[in-house]
CSV table of C-alpha atoms in Angstrom, one decimal:
chain,number,residue,atom,x,y,z
A,1,MET,CA,17.9,-14.3,11.5
A,2,ILE,CA,18.5,-11.9,14.0
A,3,HIS,CA,19.2,-12.7,18.0
A,4,TYR,CA,20.0,-9.8,19.1
A,5,LEU,CA,21.3,-6.0,18.8
A,6,LYS,CA,23.1,-4.7,21.7
A,7,ILE,CA,23.4,-0.6,21.5
A,8,LYS,CA,25.1,2.1,23.1
A,9,ASN,CA,25.8,5.5,22.6
A,10,PHE,CA,24.0,5.9,19.8
A,11,GLY,CA,21.2,9.4,19.2
A,12,PRO,CA,19.3,9.0,22.5
A,13,ILE,CA,20.9,5.6,24.0
A,14,LYS,CA,23.1,6.5,26.4
A,15,ASP,CA,23.6,3.4,28.5
A,16,GLU,CA,24.1,-0.5,26.6
A,17,MET,CA,20.1,-1.2,25.7
A,18,GLU,CA,19.4,-4.8,23.9
A,19,ILE,CA,16.6,-5.5,21.4
A,20,ASN,CA,16.1,-9.2,21.8
A,21,PHE,CA,14.3,-11.5,19.6
A,22,GLU,CA,14.9,-14.5,21.3
A,23,VAL,CA,11.3,-16.6,23.0
A,24,ALA,CA,11.0,-15.8,27.0
A,25,ASP,CA,7.8,-16.5,27.4
A,26,SER,CA,6.3,-19.7,26.0
A,27,ASN,CA,2.7,-18.9,25.7
A,28,GLY,CA,2.0,-21.2,22.6
A,29,LEU,CA,1.9,-19.0,19.7
A,30,ASP,CA,3.5,-21.0,17.2
A,31,ASP,CA,3.0,-18.9,14.4
A,32,TYR,CA,5.4,-16.1,16.1
A,33,VAL,CA,8.2,-18.7,16.4
A,34,VAL,CA,11.3,-20.1,14.9
A,35,GLU,CA,14.0,-22.6,16.4
A,36,MET,CA,17.1,-22.7,15.5
A,37,PRO,CA,19.0,-26.0,15.5
A,38,ASP,CA,21.1,-24.5,18.4
A,39,LYS,CA,17.5,-25.1,20.3
A,40,ILE,CA,17.6,-21.5,20.7
A,41,GLN,CA,13.9,-19.8,19.6
A,42,LEU,CA,13.3,-16.3,17.7
A,43,ILE,CA,10.3,-14.9,17.3
A,44,LYS,CA,9.6,-13.5,13.6
A,45,LEU,CA,7.7,-10.4,15.2
A,46,ILE,CA,8.2,-7.1,17.5
A,47,TYR,CA,6.6,-4.4,17.9
A,48,ILE,CA,8.1,-0.9,20.3
A,49,TYR,CA,5.0,1.2,21.7
A,50,GLY,CA,5.9,4.5,23.8
A,51,ALA,CA,4.9,8.5,23.6
A,52,ASN,CA,6.1,10.5,20.9
A,53,ALA,CA,9.6,11.7,20.7
A,54,SER,CA,10.6,9.3,23.1
A,55,GLY,CA,13.4,6.8,20.3
A,56,LYS,CA,11.4,4.1,19.3
A,57,THR,CA,12.5,5.2,15.5
A,58,THR,CA,16.1,5.1,16.6
A,59,ILE,CA,16.1,1.3,17.1
A,60,LEU,CA,14.9,1.3,13.6
A,61,ASN,CA,17.7,3.5,12.8
A,62,ALA,CA,20.2,1.7,14.4
A,63,PHE,CA,19.5,-1.6,12.6
A,64,GLU,CA,19.6,0.9,9.2
A,65,PHE,CA,22.8,2.6,9.9
A,66,LEU,CA,24.4,-0.9,10.9
A,67,ARG,CA,23.1,-1.9,7.0
A,68,TYR,CA,24.9,1.0,5.0
A,69,LEU,CA,27.7,0.6,7.0
A,70,LEU,CA,28.3,-3.3,6.1
A,71,ILE,CA,26.8,-3.2,2.5
A,72,HIS,CA,27.5,0.5,1.4
A,73,PRO,CA,31.4,1.7,2.0
A,74,LYS,CA,32.0,4.9,2.5
A,75,ASN,CA,34.7,6.5,-0.6
A,76,GLU,CA,36.3,9.4,0.6
A,77,LYS,CA,38.3,9.4,3.8
A,78,GLU,CA,37.1,12.8,5.2
A,79,GLU,CA,32.8,11.7,5.1
A,80,VAL,CA,32.1,11.0,8.4
A,81,LEU,CA,29.2,8.4,9.5
A,82,ASP,CA,25.6,9.2,9.5
A,83,PHE,CA,24.6,9.3,13.4
A,84,GLU,CA,24.8,11.1,16.3
A,85,PRO,CA,26.0,10.1,19.8
A,86,PHE,CA,23.9,10.7,22.6
A,87,LEU,CA,24.4,14.8,22.9
A,88,PHE,CA,23.4,15.7,26.5
A,89,CYS,CA,26.6,15.0,27.8
A,90,ASP,CA,30.2,17.0,27.5
A,91,ARG,CA,31.7,16.1,24.9
A,92,PRO,CA,29.6,14.0,23.5
A,93,TYR,CA,31.9,13.5,19.9
A,94,SER,CA,35.0,12.6,22.4
A,95,LYS,CA,33.1,8.9,23.8
A,96,HIS,CA,33.1,5.9,21.8
A,97,SER,CA,29.8,4.2,20.1
A,98,PHE,CA,29.0,0.5,20.3
A,99,LEU,CA,26.5,-2.1,18.6
A,100,GLU,CA,26.7,-5.7,18.7
A,101,LEU,CA,24.3,-7.4,17.0
A,102,ALA,CA,24.1,-11.8,16.7
A,103,PHE,CA,22.5,-13.4,13.6
A,104,TYR,CA,22.3,-16.3,11.6
A,105,VAL,CA,23.6,-17.2,8.3
A,106,SER,CA,23.3,-21.2,7.3
A,107,ASP,CA,22.0,-22.2,10.7
A,108,ILE,CA,25.3,-21.0,12.8
A,109,ARG,CA,25.5,-18.5,15.2
A,110,TYR,CA,27.6,-15.5,14.4
A,111,ILE,CA,28.3,-12.3,17.0
A,112,TYR,CA,29.3,-9.0,15.6
A,113,ASN,CA,30.9,-6.2,17.6
A,114,LEU,CA,31.3,-3.0,16.1
A,115,GLU,CA,33.6,-0.3,18.2
A,116,PHE,CA,33.0,3.2,16.3
A,117,THR,CA,33.2,7.2,16.8
A,118,LYS,CA,31.7,9.9,14.4
A,119,THR,CA,34.7,9.9,12.2
A,120,SER,CA,35.9,6.4,12.5
A,121,ILE,CA,35.6,2.7,13.1
A,122,VAL,CA,37.3,2.0,16.3
A,123,SER,CA,37.5,-2.0,16.2
A,124,GLU,CA,35.3,-4.6,15.0
A,125,LYS,CA,35.4,-8.1,16.1
A,126,LEU,CA,33.2,-11.5,14.3
A,127,ALA,CA,33.3,-14.9,15.5
A,128,PHE,CA,31.2,-17.8,15.1
A,129,TYR,CA,29.9,-20.7,16.8
A,130,GLN,CA,30.3,-24.1,15.3
A,131,THR,CA,30.4,-25.9,18.8
A,132,LYS,CA,29.4,-23.9,21.8
A,133,LYS,CA,32.7,-22.0,22.3
A,134,PRO,CA,33.1,-18.7,19.4
A,135,THR,CA,36.0,-19.2,16.5
A,136,GLU,CA,36.8,-15.6,15.9
A,137,LEU,CA,36.4,-14.9,11.7
A,138,PHE,CA,38.3,-11.1,11.9
A,139,SER,CA,39.7,-8.8,14.1
A,140,ARG,CA,40.1,-4.9,13.4
A,141,SER,CA,41.8,-2.5,14.8
A,142,THR,CA,42.1,1.5,13.5
A,143,ASP,CA,45.3,3.8,14.3
A,144,LEU,CA,43.2,7.0,14.0
A,145,LYS,CA,45.9,9.4,14.1
A,146,LYS,CA,47.4,7.8,11.6
A,147,ARG,CA,43.8,6.3,10.2
A,148,PHE,CA,45.3,2.9,9.7
A,149,SER,CA,43.3,-0.3,10.0
A,150,LYS,CA,44.8,-3.6,10.7
A,151,ILE,CA,43.0,-6.7,10.0
A,152,ASP,CA,43.3,-10.2,12.1
A,153,PHE,CA,42.1,-13.2,10.7
A,154,GLY,CA,41.1,-16.6,12.9
A,155,SER,CA,43.2,-18.8,12.8
A,156,LYS,CA,40.9,-21.4,10.8
A,157,ILE,CA,39.8,-18.2,8.2
A,158,LYS,CA,43.4,-18.8,5.4
A,159,VAL,CA,43.0,-15.5,3.6
A,160,PRO,CA,46.7,-15.9,0.7
A,161,ALA,CA,48.7,-12.7,2.2
A,162,ARG,CA,48.2,-10.7,-1.6
A,163,GLU,CA,44.4,-11.1,-0.6
A,164,LYS,CA,44.8,-9.8,3.3
A,165,ASP,CA,46.8,-6.7,2.7
A,166,LEU,CA,45.1,-5.8,-0.4
A,167,LEU,CA,41.6,-5.8,2.0
A,168,GLU,CA,42.7,-3.9,4.7
A,169,SER,CA,44.7,-1.2,2.3
A,170,ASN,CA,41.1,-0.7,1.1
A,171,THR,CA,39.6,-0.2,4.5
A,172,LEU,CA,39.5,3.0,5.4
A,173,HIS,CA,39.4,4.6,8.6
A,174,ASN,CA,35.9,4.7,8.2
A,175,ASN,CA,34.6,1.3,6.6
A,176,THR,CA,34.0,-1.2,8.4
A,177,VAL,CA,36.0,-4.7,6.3
A,178,LEU,CA,32.1,-6.0,5.1
A,179,GLY,CA,32.1,-2.8,3.7
A,180,ALA,CA,35.2,-2.6,2.2
A,181,TYR,CA,35.6,-6.4,0.8
A,182,ALA,CA,32.2,-5.2,-0.6
A,183,LYS,CA,34.3,-2.8,-2.9
A,184,THR,CA,37.8,-5.3,-2.8
A,185,ASN,CA,38.6,-7.8,-6.4
A,186,VAL,CA,39.7,-10.4,-3.6
A,187,ASP,CA,38.0,-13.7,-2.8
A,188,ILE,CA,37.6,-14.5,0.7
A,189,PRO,CA,34.6,-17.4,0.5
A,190,GLU,CA,33.5,-16.4,4.6
A,191,LEU,CA,33.3,-13.2,3.8
A,192,GLU,CA,31.6,-13.0,0.4
A,193,ALA,CA,29.1,-15.0,2.3
A,194,LEU,CA,28.1,-12.9,4.6
A,195,ASN,CA,28.3,-9.8,1.7
A,196,LYS,CA,25.3,-11.6,0.2
A,197,TRP,CA,23.4,-12.6,3.6
A,198,PHE,CA,23.2,-9.0,4.5
A,199,ILE,CA,22.2,-7.6,1.2
A,200,SER,CA,19.8,-9.9,0.9
A,201,PHE,CA,18.3,-10.1,4.6
A,202,PHE,CA,18.2,-6.6,5.3
A,203,PHE,CA,15.3,-5.3,3.3
A,204,GLY,CA,15.4,-1.6,4.9
A,205,LEU,CA,13.4,0.8,7.1
A,206,ILE,CA,10.2,2.1,5.8
A,207,THR,CA,8.9,5.4,7.1
A,208,SER,CA,5.8,7.2,6.9
A,209,ASN,CA,7.2,9.5,4.3
A,210,HIS,CA,8.7,6.8,1.8
A,211,MET,CA,6.9,5.9,-1.5
A,212,LEU,CA,6.7,2.3,-1.9
A,213,ASN,CA,4.6,2.4,-5.3
A,214,GLU,CA,7.2,1.5,-7.2
A,215,PHE,CA,8.8,-1.2,-5.5
A,216,THR,CA,5.5,-2.4,-5.6
A,217,SER,CA,4.8,-1.7,-9.3
A,218,ARG,CA,8.0,-3.3,-10.5
A,219,LEU,CA,7.6,-6.2,-8.1
A,220,ILE,CA,4.3,-6.7,-10.4
A,221,GLU,CA,5.7,-5.9,-14.0
A,222,ARG,CA,8.4,-8.5,-13.1
A,223,ASP,CA,6.9,-11.2,-11.1
A,224,PRO,CA,3.8,-12.8,-12.6
A,225,GLN,CA,2.7,-14.8,-9.5
A,226,ALA,CA,3.6,-11.6,-7.3
A,227,ASN,CA,0.6,-10.0,-9.3
A,228,VAL,CA,-1.7,-12.3,-8.2
A,229,TRP,CA,-0.7,-12.3,-4.9
A,230,ILE,CA,-0.9,-8.6,-4.1
A,231,ASN,CA,-4.1,-8.6,-6.1
A,232,THR,CA,-5.4,-11.1,-3.9
A,233,LEU,CA,-4.5,-9.2,-0.6
A,234,LEU,CA,-5.7,-5.9,-2.0
A,235,ASN,CA,-8.6,-7.7,-2.8
A,236,LYS,CA,-9.3,-8.8,0.5
A,237,ALA,CA,-8.5,-5.4,2.0
A,238,ASP,CA,-10.8,-3.6,-0.4
A,239,SER,CA,-13.7,-6.5,-1.8
A,240,GLN,CA,-14.9,-3.8,-5.2
A,241,LEU,CA,-11.1,-3.4,-5.6
A,242,MET,CA,-10.7,-6.0,-8.9
A,243,GLU,CA,-7.1,-5.9,-10.1
A,244,VAL,CA,-4.7,-3.3,-9.8
A,245,LYS,CA,-2.6,-2.9,-13.7
A,246,VAL,CA,0.6,-1.6,-13.6
A,247,GLY,CA,1.7,-0.1,-17.6
A,248,SER,CA,4.7,-0.2,-18.4
A,249,TYR,CA,8.0,2.5,-17.2
A,250,GLU,CA,7.5,4.7,-20.9
A,251,GLU,CA,3.5,4.6,-20.3
A,252,GLY,CA,4.2,5.9,-17.1
A,253,LEU,CA,6.8,8.2,-18.0
A,254,ASN,CA,5.0,10.1,-20.9
A,255,LYS,CA,1.9,10.7,-19.0
A,256,MET,CA,3.6,12.4,-16.2
A,257,LEU,CA,5.5,14.8,-18.4
A,258,GLN,CA,2.3,14.9,-20.6
A,259,GLY,CA,0.1,16.6,-17.4
A,260,SER,CA,3.0,18.6,-16.5
A,261,LEU,CA,2.6,20.1,-19.7
A,262,ASN,CA,-0.5,20.6,-19.6
A,263,ARG,CA,-0.5,22.4,-16.3
A,264,ASN,CA,2.5,25.0,-17.9
A,265,THR,CA,0.5,27.9,-18.4
A,266,VAL,CA,3.4,29.8,-19.4
A,267,ILE,CA,3.8,26.9,-22.4
A,268,ARG,CA,0.7,26.4,-22.9
A,269,GLY,CA,0.2,30.8,-23.4
A,270,THR,CA,2.5,30.9,-26.3
A,271,THR,CA,2.4,29.5,-29.9
A,272,TYR,CA,5.5,27.6,-28.5
A,273,ARG,CA,4.8,23.6,-28.4
A,274,LEU,CA,6.4,20.9,-27.1
A,275,SER,CA,5.7,17.3,-27.7
A,276,THR,CA,5.1,15.0,-25.0
A,277,GLN,CA,8.4,12.9,-26.6
A,278,GLU,CA,10.2,15.9,-26.6
A,279,LEU,CA,9.2,16.5,-23.3
A,280,ARG,CA,10.4,13.1,-22.8
A,281,ASN,CA,14.0,13.4,-24.4
A,282,ARG,CA,14.8,16.7,-22.7
A,283,PHE,CA,13.4,15.5,-19.4
A,284,VAL,CA,15.9,12.1,-19.4
A,285,SER,CA,19.0,14.3,-20.7
A,286,PHE,CA,19.3,15.8,-17.3
A,287,LEU,CA,19.5,12.5,-15.0
A,288,PRO,CA,22.0,10.9,-13.9
A,289,LYS,CA,22.5,7.3,-15.8
A,290,ALA,CA,22.7,5.4,-13.0
A,291,SER,CA,18.9,6.1,-12.4
A,292,LEU,CA,17.9,5.2,-16.2
A,293,GLU,CA,18.9,1.4,-14.5
A,294,LYS,CA,15.0,1.1,-12.8
A,295,PRO,CA,11.9,2.4,-13.8
A,296,LEU,CA,11.0,5.8,-12.1
A,297,PHE,CA,7.8,5.8,-13.4
A,298,HIS,CA,4.9,3.0,-13.6
A,299,GLU,CA,0.8,4.1,-14.7
A,300,ILE,CA,-0.9,2.0,-11.9
A,301,ASN,CA,-4.6,1.7,-12.2
A,302,PHE,CA,-6.8,0.4,-9.3
A,303,ILE,CA,-10.1,-1.5,-11.3
A,304,HIS,CA,-13.3,-1.4,-9.5
A,305,LYS,CA,-16.1,-3.5,-9.5
A,306,ILE,CA,-19.7,-1.4,-9.0
A,307,THR,CA,-21.8,-4.1,-10.5
A,308,ASP,CA,-21.7,-7.5,-11.6
A,309,THR,CA,-21.3,-6.8,-15.2
A,310,LYS,CA,-19.7,-2.8,-14.9
A,311,THR,CA,-16.6,-2.0,-13.8
A,312,PHE,CA,-14.6,1.9,-13.3
A,313,THR,CA,-10.9,2.4,-13.5
A,314,LEU,CA,-9.4,4.9,-11.3
A,315,PRO,CA,-5.9,6.4,-11.4
A,316,TYR,CA,-3.4,5.9,-8.3
A,317,GLU,CA,-3.5,9.3,-7.9
A,318,SER,CA,-7.0,9.1,-7.1
A,319,GLU,CA,-7.1,6.8,-4.5
A,320,SER,CA,-7.4,7.2,-1.3
A,321,SER,CA,-4.1,7.9,0.9
A,322,GLY,CA,-4.9,4.4,2.7
A,323,THR,CA,-5.4,2.3,-0.5
A,324,LYS,CA,-2.2,4.3,-1.8
A,325,LYS,CA,0.0,3.3,1.6
A,326,TYR,CA,-1.4,0.0,1.5
A,327,PHE,CA,-1.0,-0.7,-2.2
A,328,GLY,CA,3.0,0.2,-1.3
A,329,LEU,CA,3.4,-1.9,1.7
A,330,SER,CA,1.7,-5.2,-0.1
A,331,GLY,CA,5.2,-5.1,-2.6
A,332,PRO,CA,7.7,-5.6,0.7
A,333,LEU,CA,5.2,-8.1,2.7
A,334,TYR,CA,5.2,-10.2,-0.5
A,335,ASP,CA,9.0,-9.8,-0.8
A,336,VAL,CA,9.7,-10.8,3.3
A,337,VAL,CA,6.6,-13.9,3.0
A,338,HIS,CA,8.5,-15.7,-0.2
A,339,TYR,CA,11.7,-14.7,1.0
A,340,PRO,CA,14.3,-14.5,4.5
A,341,ARG,CA,14.2,-10.7,5.1
A,342,MET,CA,14.6,-8.4,8.3
A,343,LEU,CA,12.3,-5.5,7.8
A,344,CYS,CA,11.8,-2.8,9.5
A,345,ILE,CA,8.8,-0.3,9.2
A,346,ASP,CA,8.3,3.3,11.7
A,347,GLU,CA,4.4,3.8,12.9
A,348,LEU,CA,3.2,1.4,10.3
A,349,GLU,CA,-0.4,2.1,11.2
A,350,THR,CA,-0.5,5.6,9.8
A,351,SER,CA,-3.6,5.9,6.9
A,352,LEU,CA,-4.7,2.5,7.9
A,353,HIS,CA,-7.5,1.1,9.6
A,354,PRO,CA,-6.3,-0.9,12.9
A,355,ASP,CA,-8.5,-4.3,12.0
A,356,LEU,CA,-6.5,-4.0,8.6
A,357,MET,CA,-2.7,-3.4,10.3
A,358,LYS,CA,-3.7,-6.3,12.4
A,359,TYR,CA,-4.7,-8.3,9.1
A,360,TYR,CA,-1.1,-7.1,7.5
A,361,LEU,CA,0.8,-8.4,10.3
A,362,GLN,CA,-0.7,-11.7,10.2
A,363,VAL,CA,-0.3,-12.2,6.8
A,364,PHE,CA,2.9,-12.2,7.7
A,365,LEU,CA,3.0,-14.3,10.9
A,366,LEU,CA,1.3,-17.2,8.9
A,367,ASN,CA,3.1,-17.5,5.7
A,368,SER,CA,6.9,-16.3,6.5
A,369,LYS,CA,9.5,-18.7,7.4
A,370,LYS,CA,12.7,-17.4,8.5
A,371,SER,CA,11.6,-13.3,8.0
A,372,GLN,CA,11.8,-10.4,11.1
A,373,LEU,CA,9.5,-7.7,11.3
A,374,LEU,CA,10.2,-4.7,13.8
A,375,ILE,CA,7.5,-2.3,13.5
A,376,THR,CA,6.8,0.9,16.3
A,377,THR,CA,3.2,1.6,16.8
A,378,HIS,CA,0.6,3.7,18.4
A,379,SER,CA,-2.4,1.5,17.6
A,380,THR,CA,-3.2,0.2,21.2
A,381,ALA,CA,-5.9,-1.8,19.3
A,382,LEU,CA,-3.4,-4.0,18.4
A,383,LEU,CA,-2.9,-5.0,22.3
A,384,ASP,CA,-6.8,-5.6,22.5
A,385,ASN,CA,-6.8,-9.6,21.8
A,386,GLU,CA,-4.6,-11.2,24.2
A,387,ASP,CA,-4.1,-14.5,21.3
A,388,PHE,CA,-2.5,-12.1,18.6
A,389,ILE,CA,0.5,-10.7,20.9
A,390,ARG,CA,2.6,-12.1,22.8
A,391,ARG,CA,4.4,-10.4,25.7
A,392,ASP,CA,7.9,-10.9,24.6
A,393,ALA,CA,6.6,-9.2,21.0
A,394,LEU,CA,5.8,-6.5,23.0
A,395,TRP,CA,9.0,-4.2,23.9
A,396,LEU,CA,8.5,-0.5,25.4
A,397,CYS,CA,10.5,3.0,25.2
A,398,GLU,CA,10.4,5.6,28.1
A,399,LYS,CA,12.2,9.0,28.1
A,400,GLN,CA,14.2,9.6,30.8
A,401,ASP,CA,14.7,12.7,32.8
A,402,THR,CA,18.9,12.7,31.6
A,403,GLY,CA,17.3,12.6,28.2
A,404,SER,CA,18.7,9.0,27.6
A,405,ILE,CA,16.0,6.2,26.5
A,406,ASN,CA,14.8,3.3,28.4
A,407,LEU,CA,13.7,0.1,26.0
A,408,TYR,CA,12.6,-3.1,27.8
A,409,SER,CA,10.4,-6.3,27.0
A,410,ALA,CA,6.7,-6.3,28.6
A,411,ALA,CA,7.7,-9.8,29.7
A,412,ASP,CA,9.8,-8.3,32.0
A,413,PHE,CA,7.2,-7.4,34.3
A,414,ASP,CA,7.0,-9.4,37.4
A,415,SER,CA,3.1,-11.1,38.7
A,416,ASN,CA,2.4,-7.4,40.8
A,417,THR,CA,2.7,-5.4,37.6
A,418,LEU,CA,1.1,-7.6,35.1
A,419,ARG,CA,-0.5,-11.2,35.6
A,420,LYS,CA,-0.8,-13.9,33.3
A,421,ASP,CA,-4.5,-12.9,32.8
A,422,SER,CA,-4.2,-9.0,33.0
A,423,SER,CA,-5.3,-7.5,29.8
A,424,ILE,CA,-2.1,-5.9,28.8
A,425,GLN,CA,-4.4,-3.2,26.5
A,426,LYS,CA,-5.5,-2.2,29.9
A,427,ALA,CA,-2.2,-1.8,31.6
A,428,TYR,CA,-0.4,0.2,29.3
A,429,LYS,CA,-3.5,2.7,29.2
A,430,THR,CA,-3.3,2.8,32.4
A,431,GLY,CA,0.7,3.6,32.6
A,432,ARG,CA,1.4,0.5,34.6
A,433,LEU,CA,3.7,-0.7,32.0
A,434,GLY,CA,5.1,2.8,31.2
A,435,ALA,CA,6.4,4.2,27.8
A,436,LYS,CA,2.4,7.0,27.6
A,437,PRO,CA,3.4,10.6,27.4
A,438,ASN,CA,2.7,12.2,30.7
A,439,LEU,CA,0.2,15.4,29.2
A,440,GLY,CA,-1.7,16.4,32.5
A,441,SER,CA,-4.7,19.2,32.4
A,442,PRO,CA,-5.8,19.9,28.6
A,443,TYR,CA,-6.7,22.8,30.8
A,444,ILE,CA,-3.9,26.1,29.5
A,445,ASP,CA,-3.6,29.1,31.7
A,446,ASN,CA,-3.4,31.8,28.8
A,447,ASN,CA,-2.6,34.5,31.1
A,448,LYS,CA,1.0,33.0,31.8
């Protein structure tokens, strides 16, 4: 599980900021809390509120950036890192950026420090805590002129010289040590365990632009338990929805291609005809081989019960945007409920009724074990129920006059601003907590 992430000089974040999952408010909402062996209590769900362009998504992007660095190494020396530093300053690309991640793997606490620029990893350090004192796993430094990396392992980590040299030679100046390890033919058990954990635990970032129907379809197709669970979840959201049936990849692809063929007036207006199979073969021949390892198209049908004896079938394309969004999100929800995962969702409320969004989060809280969910949202409806949302789970993001952002928790406010018996929703709506747009009068003078 994640303890905290510290971020500096990353996008609109200028000075060091921290998103922290540690419990700060003992209010008895135990569904949120997981206690680690060292007695640190972590919460499973954090909400980030803020105005548009306030930097909320940047926090999620920092997790996603780190995930990619650790499990998707660069292949070429000239590739740059996929981020921008704080740009509202002189010579922004000359300044170093920093991330620090504290996390637990197999109940052992780790702290990972990363210093980097747009072009290079400057330094890394990874330590773990089997006692109260940290034990260094490795440290790495980079000669930025020669673009050469040097790795030093801690005294308690036994790495043969040959394997160390091989890993060091594969650690390009723009790769992390763990990223380089993922593509190096060496066996270092301590790094192997961490590599597997990062791949498994970090689900990734979901935005409103992501189409999740294929992920959920593949889950239903290959896992009977997931099929039953997801259909039960969808039925609770829409009692008329009896079942979602997922067809094979072949059926979905052929149907898509046949539809494209029928809509192509140029082809239909000639005597030349292509069969669906011929069109499919030509289409597939242009696809990269790697993309064929996973299904690209499934036929998805929703079975609706209209009366006790009558049902109707609607294709995925005919369903509402809300139903399609909820169907897509049901797959990741199944995953984080049944396996330890970290899932980031940007603007979860998009196309979802507030009650449905709350129910989605309740399912996660009540059924997950050691998973964590980090979401951004504008939905103030969630703040209405004091028995649902913890104050240390509510974080707020606000843009400053300098262009940088400020990130803080509702648990940070003293009793003069937010008493224990105060309404969080009212405090936020009236601006006492900040992180709201300052719009002013809706009147616009056309003469200006």
